[in-house]
Coordinates of C-alpha atoms in Angstrom, one line a residue:
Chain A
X17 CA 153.3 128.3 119.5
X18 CA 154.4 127.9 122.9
X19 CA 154.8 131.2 125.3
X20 CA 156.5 131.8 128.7
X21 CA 155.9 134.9 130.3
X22 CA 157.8 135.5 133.9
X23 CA 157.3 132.3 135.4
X24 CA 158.3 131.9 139.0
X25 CA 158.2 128.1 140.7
X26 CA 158.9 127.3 143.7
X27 CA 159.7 124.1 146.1
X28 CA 158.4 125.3 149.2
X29 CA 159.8 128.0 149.8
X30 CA 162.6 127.5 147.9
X31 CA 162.6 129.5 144.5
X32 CA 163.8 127.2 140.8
X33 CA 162.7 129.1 138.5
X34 CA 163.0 133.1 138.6
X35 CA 161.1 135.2 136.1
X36 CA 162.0 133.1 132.9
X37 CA 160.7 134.1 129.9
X38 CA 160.8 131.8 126.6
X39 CA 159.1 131.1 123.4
X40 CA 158.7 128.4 121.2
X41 CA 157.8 128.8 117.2
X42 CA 156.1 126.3 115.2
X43 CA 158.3 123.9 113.8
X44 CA 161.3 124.6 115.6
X45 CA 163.9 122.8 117.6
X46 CA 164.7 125.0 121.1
X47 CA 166.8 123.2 123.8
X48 CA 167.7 124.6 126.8
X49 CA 171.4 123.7 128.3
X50 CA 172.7 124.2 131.7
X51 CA 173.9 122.4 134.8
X52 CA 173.0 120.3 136.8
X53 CA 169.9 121.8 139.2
X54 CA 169.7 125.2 137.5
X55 CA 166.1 124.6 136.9
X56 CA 165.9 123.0 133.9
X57 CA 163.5 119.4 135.2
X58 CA 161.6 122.1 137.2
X59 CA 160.7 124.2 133.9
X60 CA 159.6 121.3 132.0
X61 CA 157.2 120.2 135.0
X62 CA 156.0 123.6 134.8
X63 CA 155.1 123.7 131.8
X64 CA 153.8 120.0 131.7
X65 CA 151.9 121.3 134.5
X66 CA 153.4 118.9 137.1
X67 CA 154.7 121.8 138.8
X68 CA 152.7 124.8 139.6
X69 CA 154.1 128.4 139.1
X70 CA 153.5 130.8 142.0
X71 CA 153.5 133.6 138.8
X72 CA 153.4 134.2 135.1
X73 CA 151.5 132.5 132.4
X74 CA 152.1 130.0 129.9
X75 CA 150.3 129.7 126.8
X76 CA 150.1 127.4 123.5
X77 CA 148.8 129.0 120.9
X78 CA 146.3 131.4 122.3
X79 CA 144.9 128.9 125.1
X80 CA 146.2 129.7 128.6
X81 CA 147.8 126.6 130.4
X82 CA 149.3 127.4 133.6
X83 CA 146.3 126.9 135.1
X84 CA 144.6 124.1 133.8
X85 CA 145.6 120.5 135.2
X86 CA 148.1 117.8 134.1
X87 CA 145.6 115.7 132.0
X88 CA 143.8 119.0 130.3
X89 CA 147.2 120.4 129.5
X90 CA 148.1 116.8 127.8
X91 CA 145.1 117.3 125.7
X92 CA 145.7 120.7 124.6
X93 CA 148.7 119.5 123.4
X94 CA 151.7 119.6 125.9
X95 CA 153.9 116.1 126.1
X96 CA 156.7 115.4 127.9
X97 CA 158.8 112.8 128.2
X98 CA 160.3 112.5 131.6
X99 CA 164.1 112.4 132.7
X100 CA 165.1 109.1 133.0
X101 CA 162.3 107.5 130.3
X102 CA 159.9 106.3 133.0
X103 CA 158.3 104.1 130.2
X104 CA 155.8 101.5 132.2
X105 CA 158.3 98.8 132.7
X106 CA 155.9 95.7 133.6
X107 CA 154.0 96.8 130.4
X108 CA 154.5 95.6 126.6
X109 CA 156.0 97.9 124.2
X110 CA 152.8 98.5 122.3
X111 CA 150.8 99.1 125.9
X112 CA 153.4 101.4 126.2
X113 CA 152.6 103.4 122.9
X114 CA 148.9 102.7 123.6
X115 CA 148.9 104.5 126.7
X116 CA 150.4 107.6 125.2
X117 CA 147.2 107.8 123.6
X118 CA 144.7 108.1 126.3
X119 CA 143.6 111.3 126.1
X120 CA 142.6 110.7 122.7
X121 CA 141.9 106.9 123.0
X122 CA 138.1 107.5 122.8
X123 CA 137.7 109.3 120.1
X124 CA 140.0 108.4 117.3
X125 CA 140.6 104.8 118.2
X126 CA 141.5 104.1 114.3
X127 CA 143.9 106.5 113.5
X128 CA 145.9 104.9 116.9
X129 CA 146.7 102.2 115.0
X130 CA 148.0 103.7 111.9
X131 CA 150.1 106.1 114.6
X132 CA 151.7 102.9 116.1
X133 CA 152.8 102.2 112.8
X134 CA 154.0 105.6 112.0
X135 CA 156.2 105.4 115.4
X136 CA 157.5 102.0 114.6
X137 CA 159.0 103.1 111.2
X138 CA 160.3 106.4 113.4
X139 CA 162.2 103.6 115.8
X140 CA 163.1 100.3 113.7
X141 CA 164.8 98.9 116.8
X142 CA 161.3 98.7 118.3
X143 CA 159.9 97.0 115.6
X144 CA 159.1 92.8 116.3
X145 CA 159.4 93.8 119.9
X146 CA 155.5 94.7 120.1
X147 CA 155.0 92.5 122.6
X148 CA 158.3 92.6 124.9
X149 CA 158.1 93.9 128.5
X150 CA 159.6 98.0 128.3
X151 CA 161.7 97.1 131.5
X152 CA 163.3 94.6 129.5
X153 CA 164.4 96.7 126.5
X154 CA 167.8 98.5 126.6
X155 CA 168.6 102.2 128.1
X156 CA 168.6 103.8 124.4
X157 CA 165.4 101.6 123.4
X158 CA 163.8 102.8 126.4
X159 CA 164.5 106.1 125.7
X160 CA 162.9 105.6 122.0
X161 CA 159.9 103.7 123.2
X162 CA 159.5 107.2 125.9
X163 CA 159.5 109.4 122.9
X164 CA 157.3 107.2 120.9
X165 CA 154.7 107.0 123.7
X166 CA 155.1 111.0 123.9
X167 CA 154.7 111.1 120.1
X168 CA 151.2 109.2 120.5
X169 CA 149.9 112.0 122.6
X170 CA 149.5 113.9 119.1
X171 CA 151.1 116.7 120.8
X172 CA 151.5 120.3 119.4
X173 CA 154.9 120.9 121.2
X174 CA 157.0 117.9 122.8
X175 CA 158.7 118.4 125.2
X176 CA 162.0 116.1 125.9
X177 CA 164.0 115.8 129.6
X178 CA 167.5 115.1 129.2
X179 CA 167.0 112.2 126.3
X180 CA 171.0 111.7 126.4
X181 CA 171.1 110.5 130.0
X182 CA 172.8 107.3 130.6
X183 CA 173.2 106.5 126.7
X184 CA 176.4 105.9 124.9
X185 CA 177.4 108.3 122.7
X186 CA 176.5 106.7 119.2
X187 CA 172.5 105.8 121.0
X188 CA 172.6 109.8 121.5
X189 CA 173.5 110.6 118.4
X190 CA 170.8 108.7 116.9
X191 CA 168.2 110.0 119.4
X192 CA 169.1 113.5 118.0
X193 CA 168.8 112.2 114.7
X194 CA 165.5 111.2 115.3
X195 CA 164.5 114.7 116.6
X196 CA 165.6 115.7 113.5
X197 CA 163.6 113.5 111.3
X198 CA 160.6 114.5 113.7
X199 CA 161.2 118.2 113.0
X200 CA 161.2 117.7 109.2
X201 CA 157.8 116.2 109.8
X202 CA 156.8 119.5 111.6
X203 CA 157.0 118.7 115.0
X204 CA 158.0 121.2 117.6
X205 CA 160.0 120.2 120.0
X206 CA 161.9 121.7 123.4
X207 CA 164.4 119.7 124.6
X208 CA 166.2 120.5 127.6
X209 CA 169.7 119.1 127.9
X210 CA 173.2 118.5 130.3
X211 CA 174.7 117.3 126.9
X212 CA 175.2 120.8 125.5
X213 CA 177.4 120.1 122.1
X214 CA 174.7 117.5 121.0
X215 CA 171.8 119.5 121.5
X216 CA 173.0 122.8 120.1
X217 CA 173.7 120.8 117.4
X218 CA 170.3 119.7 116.4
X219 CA 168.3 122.6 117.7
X220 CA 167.6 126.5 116.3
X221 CA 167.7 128.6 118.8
X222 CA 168.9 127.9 122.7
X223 CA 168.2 129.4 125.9
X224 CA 171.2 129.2 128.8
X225 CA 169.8 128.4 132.5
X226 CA 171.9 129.2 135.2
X227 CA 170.3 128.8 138.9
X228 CA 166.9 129.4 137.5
X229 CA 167.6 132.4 135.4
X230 CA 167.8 132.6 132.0
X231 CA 171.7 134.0 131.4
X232 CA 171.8 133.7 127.7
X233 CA 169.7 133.2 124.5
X234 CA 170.2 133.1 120.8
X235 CA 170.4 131.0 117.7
X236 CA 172.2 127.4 118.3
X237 CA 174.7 128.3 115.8
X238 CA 176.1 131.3 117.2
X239 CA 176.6 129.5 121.0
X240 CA 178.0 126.8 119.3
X241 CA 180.8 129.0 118.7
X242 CA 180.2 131.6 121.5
X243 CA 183.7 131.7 123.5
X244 CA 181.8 132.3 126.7
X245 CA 179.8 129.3 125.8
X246 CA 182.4 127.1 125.1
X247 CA 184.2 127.2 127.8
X248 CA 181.4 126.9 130.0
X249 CA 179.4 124.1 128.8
X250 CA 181.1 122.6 125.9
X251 CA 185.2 123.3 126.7
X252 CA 184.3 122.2 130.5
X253 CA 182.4 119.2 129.3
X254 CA 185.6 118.1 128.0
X255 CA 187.8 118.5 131.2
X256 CA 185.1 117.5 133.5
Chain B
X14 CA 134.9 60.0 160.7
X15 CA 138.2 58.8 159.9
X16 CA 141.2 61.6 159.6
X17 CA 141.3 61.6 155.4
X18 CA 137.3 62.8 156.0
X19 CA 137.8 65.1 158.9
X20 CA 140.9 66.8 156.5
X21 CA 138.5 67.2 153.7
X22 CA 135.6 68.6 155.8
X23 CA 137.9 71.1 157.4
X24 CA 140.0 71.8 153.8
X25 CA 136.5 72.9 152.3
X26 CA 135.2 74.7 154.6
X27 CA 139.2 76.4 154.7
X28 CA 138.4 77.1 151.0
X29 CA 135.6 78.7 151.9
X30 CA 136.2 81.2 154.3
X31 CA 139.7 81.5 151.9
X32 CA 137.4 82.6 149.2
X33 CA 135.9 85.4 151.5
X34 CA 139.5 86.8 152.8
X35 CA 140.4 86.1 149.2
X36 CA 138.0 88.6 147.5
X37 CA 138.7 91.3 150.7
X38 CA 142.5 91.1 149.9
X39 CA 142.3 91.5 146.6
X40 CA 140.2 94.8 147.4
X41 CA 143.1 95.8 149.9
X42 CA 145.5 95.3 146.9
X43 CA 143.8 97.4 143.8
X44 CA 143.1 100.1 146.4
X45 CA 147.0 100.0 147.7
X46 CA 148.5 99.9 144.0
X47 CA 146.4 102.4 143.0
X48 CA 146.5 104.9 145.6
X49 CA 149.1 103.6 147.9
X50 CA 146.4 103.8 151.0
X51 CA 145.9 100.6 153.1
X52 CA 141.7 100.6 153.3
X53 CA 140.9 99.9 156.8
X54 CA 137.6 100.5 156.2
X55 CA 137.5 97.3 153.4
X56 CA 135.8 95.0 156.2
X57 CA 133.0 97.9 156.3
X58 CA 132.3 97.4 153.1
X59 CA 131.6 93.8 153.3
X60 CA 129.2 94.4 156.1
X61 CA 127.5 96.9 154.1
X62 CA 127.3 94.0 151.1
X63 CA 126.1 91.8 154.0
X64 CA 123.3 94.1 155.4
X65 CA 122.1 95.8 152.4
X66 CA 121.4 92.2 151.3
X67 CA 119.6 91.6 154.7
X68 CA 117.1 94.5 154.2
X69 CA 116.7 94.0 150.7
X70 CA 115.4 90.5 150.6
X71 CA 113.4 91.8 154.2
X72 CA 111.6 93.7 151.7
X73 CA 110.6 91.1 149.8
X74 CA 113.1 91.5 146.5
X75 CA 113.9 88.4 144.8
X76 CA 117.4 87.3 145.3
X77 CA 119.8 88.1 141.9
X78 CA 117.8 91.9 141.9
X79 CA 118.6 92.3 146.0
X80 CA 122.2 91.3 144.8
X81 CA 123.0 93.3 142.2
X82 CA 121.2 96.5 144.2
X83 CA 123.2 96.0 147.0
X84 CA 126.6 95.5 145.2
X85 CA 125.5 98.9 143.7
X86 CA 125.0 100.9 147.0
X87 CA 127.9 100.2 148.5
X88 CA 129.6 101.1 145.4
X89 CA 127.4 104.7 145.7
X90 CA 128.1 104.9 149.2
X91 CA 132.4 103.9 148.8
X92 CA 132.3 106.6 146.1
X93 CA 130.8 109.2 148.2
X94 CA 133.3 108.4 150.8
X95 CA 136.0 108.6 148.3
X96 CA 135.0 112.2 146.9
X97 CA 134.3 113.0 150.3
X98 CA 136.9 112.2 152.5
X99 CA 139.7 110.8 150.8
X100 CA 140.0 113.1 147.8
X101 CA 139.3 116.5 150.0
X102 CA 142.4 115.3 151.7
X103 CA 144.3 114.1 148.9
X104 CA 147.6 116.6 150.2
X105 CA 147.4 114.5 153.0
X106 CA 150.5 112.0 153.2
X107 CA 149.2 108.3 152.8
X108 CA 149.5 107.7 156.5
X109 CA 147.4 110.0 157.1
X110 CA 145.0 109.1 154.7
X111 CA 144.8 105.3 156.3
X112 CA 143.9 107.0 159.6
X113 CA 141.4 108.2 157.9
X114 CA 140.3 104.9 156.8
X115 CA 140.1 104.1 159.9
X116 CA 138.2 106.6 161.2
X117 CA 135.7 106.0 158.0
X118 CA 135.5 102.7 159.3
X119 CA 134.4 103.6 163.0
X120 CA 132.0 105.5 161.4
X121 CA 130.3 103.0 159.3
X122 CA 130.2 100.6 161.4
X123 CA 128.5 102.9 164.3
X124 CA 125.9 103.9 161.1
X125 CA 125.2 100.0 160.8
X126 CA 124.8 99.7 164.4
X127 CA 122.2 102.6 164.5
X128 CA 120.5 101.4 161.4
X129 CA 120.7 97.8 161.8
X130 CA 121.0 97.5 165.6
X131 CA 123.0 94.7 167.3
X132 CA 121.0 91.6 166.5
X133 CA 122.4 89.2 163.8
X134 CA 120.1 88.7 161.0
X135 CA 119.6 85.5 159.0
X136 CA 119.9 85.4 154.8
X137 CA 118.7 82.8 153.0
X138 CA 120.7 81.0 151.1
X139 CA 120.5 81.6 147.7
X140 CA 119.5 78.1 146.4
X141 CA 117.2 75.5 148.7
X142 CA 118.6 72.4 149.3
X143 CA 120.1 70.1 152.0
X144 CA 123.8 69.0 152.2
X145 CA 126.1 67.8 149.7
X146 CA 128.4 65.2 149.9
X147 CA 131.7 65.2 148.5
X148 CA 133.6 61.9 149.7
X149 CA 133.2 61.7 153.4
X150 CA 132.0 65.6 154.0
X151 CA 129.7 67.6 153.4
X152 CA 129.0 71.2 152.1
X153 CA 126.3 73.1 152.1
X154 CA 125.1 74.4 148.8
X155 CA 125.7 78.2 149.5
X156 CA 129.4 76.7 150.0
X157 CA 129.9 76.2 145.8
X158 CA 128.1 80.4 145.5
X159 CA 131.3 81.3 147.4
X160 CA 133.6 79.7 145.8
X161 CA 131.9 80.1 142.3
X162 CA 131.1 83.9 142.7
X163 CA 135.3 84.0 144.1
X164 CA 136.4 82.2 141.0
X165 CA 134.3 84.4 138.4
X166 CA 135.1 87.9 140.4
X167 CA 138.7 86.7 140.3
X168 CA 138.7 85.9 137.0
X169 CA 136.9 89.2 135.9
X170 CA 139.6 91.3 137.4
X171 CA 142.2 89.4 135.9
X172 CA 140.3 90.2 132.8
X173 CA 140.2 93.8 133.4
X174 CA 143.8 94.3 134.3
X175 CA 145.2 92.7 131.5
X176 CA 143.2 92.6 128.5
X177 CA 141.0 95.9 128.5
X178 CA 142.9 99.6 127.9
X179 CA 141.4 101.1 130.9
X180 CA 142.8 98.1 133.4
X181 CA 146.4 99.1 131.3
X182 CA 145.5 102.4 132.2
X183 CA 145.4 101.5 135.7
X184 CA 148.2 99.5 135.7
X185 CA 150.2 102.6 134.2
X186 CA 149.0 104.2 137.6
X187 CA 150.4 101.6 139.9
X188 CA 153.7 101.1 137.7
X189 CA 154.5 104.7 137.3
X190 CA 151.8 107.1 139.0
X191 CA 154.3 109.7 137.1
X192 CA 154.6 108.8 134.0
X193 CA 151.0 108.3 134.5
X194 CA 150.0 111.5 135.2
X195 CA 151.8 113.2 131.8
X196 CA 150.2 110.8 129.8
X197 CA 146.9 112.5 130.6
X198 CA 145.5 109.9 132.9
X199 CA 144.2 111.2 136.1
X200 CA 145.0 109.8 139.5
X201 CA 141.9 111.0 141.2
X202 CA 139.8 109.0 138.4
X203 CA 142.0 106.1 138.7
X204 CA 141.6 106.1 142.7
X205 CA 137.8 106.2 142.3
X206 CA 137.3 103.9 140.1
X207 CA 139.5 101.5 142.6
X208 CA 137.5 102.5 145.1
X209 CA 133.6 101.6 144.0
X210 CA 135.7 98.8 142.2
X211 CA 137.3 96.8 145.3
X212 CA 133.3 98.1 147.6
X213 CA 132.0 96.1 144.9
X214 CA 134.2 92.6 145.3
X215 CA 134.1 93.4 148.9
X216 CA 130.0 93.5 149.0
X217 CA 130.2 90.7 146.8
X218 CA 132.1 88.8 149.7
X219 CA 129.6 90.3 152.1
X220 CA 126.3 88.9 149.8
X221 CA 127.6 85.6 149.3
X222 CA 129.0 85.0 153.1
X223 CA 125.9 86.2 154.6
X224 CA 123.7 82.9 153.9
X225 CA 126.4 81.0 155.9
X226 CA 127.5 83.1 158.9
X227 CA 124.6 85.7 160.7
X228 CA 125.1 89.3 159.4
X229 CA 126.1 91.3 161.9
X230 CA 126.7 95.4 162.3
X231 CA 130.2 94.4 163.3
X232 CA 131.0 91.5 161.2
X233 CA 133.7 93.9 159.0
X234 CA 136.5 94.3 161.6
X235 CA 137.0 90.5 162.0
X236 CA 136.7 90.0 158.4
X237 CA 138.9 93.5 157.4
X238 CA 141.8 92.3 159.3
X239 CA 141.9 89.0 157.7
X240 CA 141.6 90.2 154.4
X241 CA 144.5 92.0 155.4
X242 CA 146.2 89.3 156.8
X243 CA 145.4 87.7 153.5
X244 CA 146.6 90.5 151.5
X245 CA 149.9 90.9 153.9
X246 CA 150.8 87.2 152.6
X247 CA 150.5 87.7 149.2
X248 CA 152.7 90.8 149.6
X249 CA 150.2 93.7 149.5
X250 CA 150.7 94.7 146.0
X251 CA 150.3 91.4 144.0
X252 CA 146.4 90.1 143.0
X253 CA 147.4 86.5 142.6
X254 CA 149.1 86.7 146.0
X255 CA 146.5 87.9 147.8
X256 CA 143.8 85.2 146.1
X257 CA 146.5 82.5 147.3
X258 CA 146.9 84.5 150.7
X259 CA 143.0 84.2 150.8
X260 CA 142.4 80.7 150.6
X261 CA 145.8 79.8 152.5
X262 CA 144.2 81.6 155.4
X263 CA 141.2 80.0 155.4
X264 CA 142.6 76.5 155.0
X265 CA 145.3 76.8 157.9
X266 CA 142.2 78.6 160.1
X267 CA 140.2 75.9 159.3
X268 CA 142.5 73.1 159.8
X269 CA 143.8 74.8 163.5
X270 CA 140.3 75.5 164.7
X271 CA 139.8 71.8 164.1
X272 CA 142.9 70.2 165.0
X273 CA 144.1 72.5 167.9
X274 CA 140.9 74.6 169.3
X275 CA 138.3 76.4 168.0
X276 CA 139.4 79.6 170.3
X277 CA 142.8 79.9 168.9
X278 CA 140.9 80.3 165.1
X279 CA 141.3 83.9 164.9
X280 CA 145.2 83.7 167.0
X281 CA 146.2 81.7 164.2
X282 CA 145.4 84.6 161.7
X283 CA 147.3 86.9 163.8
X284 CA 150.3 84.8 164.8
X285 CA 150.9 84.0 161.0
X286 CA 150.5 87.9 160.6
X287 CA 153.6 88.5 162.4
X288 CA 155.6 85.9 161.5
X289 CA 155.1 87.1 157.8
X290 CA 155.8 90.4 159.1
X291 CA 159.1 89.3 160.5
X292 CA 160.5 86.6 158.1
X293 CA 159.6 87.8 154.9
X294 CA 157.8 91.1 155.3
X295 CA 157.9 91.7 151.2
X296 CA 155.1 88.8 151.6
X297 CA 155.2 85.4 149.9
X298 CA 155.4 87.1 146.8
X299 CA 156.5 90.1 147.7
X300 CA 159.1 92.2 144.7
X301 CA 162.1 93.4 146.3
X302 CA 162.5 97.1 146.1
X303 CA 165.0 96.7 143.7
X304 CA 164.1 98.3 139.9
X305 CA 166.0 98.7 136.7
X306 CA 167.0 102.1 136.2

């Protein structure tokens, strides 16, 4: 579904990302873990197109994206939801959601509606707060309203920044929940994550970035009991 | 006269001017929450409204078509200008692109005097009529097209940013250019549409002034900055600010130039400019920075 073939990105003319390779299926769960500034923001943007790569290719499906622009990317079925939620705080809830649909707002102005409703069943704590301010809703609420308004995108992969940042533990154990429930309706989703036992948790397969290079890769299961994994990013968590 | 009639005399005509610098702020403001660029070329475009309004009814056209044509080219020519020199440059920083701004506005303004030359030209106002008395002054009746055309602009924008999906969009943009931008709404569309948008309140202000003052090639700069000034007050970034910055202007403008001098009209402007700018620079309804994280 989603293909990444040797992409290099650079801030000026420092290098993030070096030659990482990764692939998404249909249907599937793939997280990347690693530290902080390894890359992992920066790959994301990438592939939201918010970042350019100096070289490689990523494509979804068959259709090449690295070179098309933010909003044509969004329509061809990219969404991410941003570190740190970003939802439009001086907006309502359901602007919020409304706005995730604006590629699409033209066309299928109907089915929007129904899709609100599909989002507020996937996030009861939003419901009967339609018409609340976003920057007035809680850190974890935030969070949900972000993925909803990514969800209304009608996206073919979603992609998710650090969802666990700045939530208590039981909000981030229902966030993951959620990306369960969203995977058993046949979403596909990368998430990319500090939070390394939570993720691996939920997801397939993972992919380890370590200063912009892809160190490690395999299914979530086996890392979760990897040694070298362990004591790198789920033992350390636990001293840190 | 007694004092109460002199205060109302100099109040509406306060209003009126306010209305002007009212509809220029609020052009400063969606172009600086949109974009982030200060317009120094915003005055230009209500010259433009101004003299395109001039030739138009020179030419014979009735009044509403000469209005709604002129609105129109300034809104062709702001969104040349926009896809011409402010896009091309768009990895400029956004001090860079108000220099620009400011070099746009040089520009127009030595096109209008080329065009238009330097003689003031005469509009006529847009309904016949002598004076109308309200208590112990008097208006004329171009005075209630300025404030009427101010009220139902205003109230159209107000419309448009908070009732239809594409003013939420735009919103979106000025909340969160970011966030914006990955939902698939594109800044360069947004900033051109806030472009022809604010050229057409701006011409608006030009169209509906011109009966009462004399159009003039250079009539923007004066009227620019105190849109600015206006805009400044309100806090730059808030539409309701800038209306009241507007017409609290005007009023204050109008009240010095009659209690104090006439010559000191344009200081006052200024003086209160700086005093903003030093005592509460986030305006008088100016955010603070601060933001929930």
């Amino acid at each position: 579904m989603l293909k990444v073939v040797n992409i290099n990105t650079y801030y000026g003319r420092i290098q993030v990302l070096k030659n990482i390779s990764l692939n998404v299926e249909k249907g599937e769960i793939v997280t990347i873990i690693g530290a902080n500034g390894a890359g992992k923001s920066t790959l994301l943007s990438t592939i939201a197109g918010t970042n350019k790569p100096k070289s490689g290719q990523i494509y979804l499906s068959t259709t090449q994206t690295s070179c098309l622009s933010v909003e044509k990317i969004v329509r061809a079925g990219i969404s991410l939801v941003p570190e740190h939620r970003q939802v439009f705080d001086s907006l309502s809830v359901l602007d919020n959601l409304r706005l995730g649909a604006y590629h699409r707002y033209g066309n299928d102005k109907k089915t929007i509606e129904d899709d609100i409703e599909n989002i507020m069943s996937l996030f009861p704590s939003l419901k009967g707060r339609e018409n609340q301010i976003a920057g007035t809703l809680s850190g974890g609420e935030q969070q949900m309203l972000a993925i909803g308004r990514g969800l209304m995108a009608n996206p073919k992969v979603l992609l998710l920044d650090e969802p666990s940042v700045g939530l208590a533990p039981l909000v981030v154990k229902e966030i993951f929940d959620i990306l369960l429930t969203l995977k058993k309706r046949g979403t596909t989703i990368l998430v990319v994550e500090q939070n390394a036992k939570a993720a691996l948790q939920v997801a397939d397969r993972a992919y380890i970035l370590e200063r912009g290079v892809i160190s490690f890769s395999g299914k979530a299961k086996d890392m979760l009991k990897d040694t070298r994994v362990q004591s790198a990013y789920l033992g350390a968590k636990l001293h840190a | 006269m007694s004092l109460a009639n002199d205060i109302l005399q100099y109040v509406l005509g306060g209003l009126t001017m306010g209305g002007i610098y009212a509809l220029v702020a609020v052009g400063f403001v969606i172009i600086h929450n949109v974009t982030g660029i200060i317009n120094f070329a915003q005055g230009e475009f209500v010259m433009m409204g101004a003299m395109f309004m001039v030739t138009l009814t020179g030419i014979g056209l009735p009044a509403p078509a000469a209005i709604i044509l002129s609105v129109i080219l300034v809104m062709v020519v702001v969104g040349l200008i926009e896809v011409g020199a402010i896009r091309s440059a768009k990895r400029a920083s956004p001090v860079s692109l108000v220099i620009i701004t400011i070099g746009i506005s040089t520009v127009l303004r030595g096109m209008a005097l080329l065009i238009w030359g330097t003689n003031p030209y005469k509009v006529a106002p847009f309904t016949e009529g002598g004076p109308i008395h309200i208590g112990g002054a008097s208006i004329v009746p171009q005075v209630l097209w300025v404030i009427g055309t101010t009220a139902f602009v205003l109230a159209l924008t107000f419309f448009l940013f908070e009732y239809t999906y594409f003013g939420k969009a735009l919103r979106a943009c000025v909340v969160n250019k970011y966030a914006a931008q990955l939902m698939g709404i594109s800044p360069g569309k947004m900033s051109f549409f806030a472009f022809i948008f604010s050229a057409a309140l701006s011409a608006l202000a030009g169209i509906v002034f011109a009966p009462i003052t004399f159009a003039t090639y250079d009539m923007g700069l004066m009227l620019g900055l105190k849109g600015f000034v206006a805009a400044v007050l309100g806090g730059l970034s808030s539409t309701p600010g800038a209306v009241f910055g507007g017409l609290a202007l005007g009023v204050i403008e109008s009240l010095g130039a009659g209690f104090v001098s006439s010559g000191y009209k344009d200081g006052i402007a200024f003086v209160i400019l700086l005093l903003v700018l030093f005592l509460k620079p986030g305006g008088l309804f100016g955010t603070s920075g601060s933001k929930r994280v």
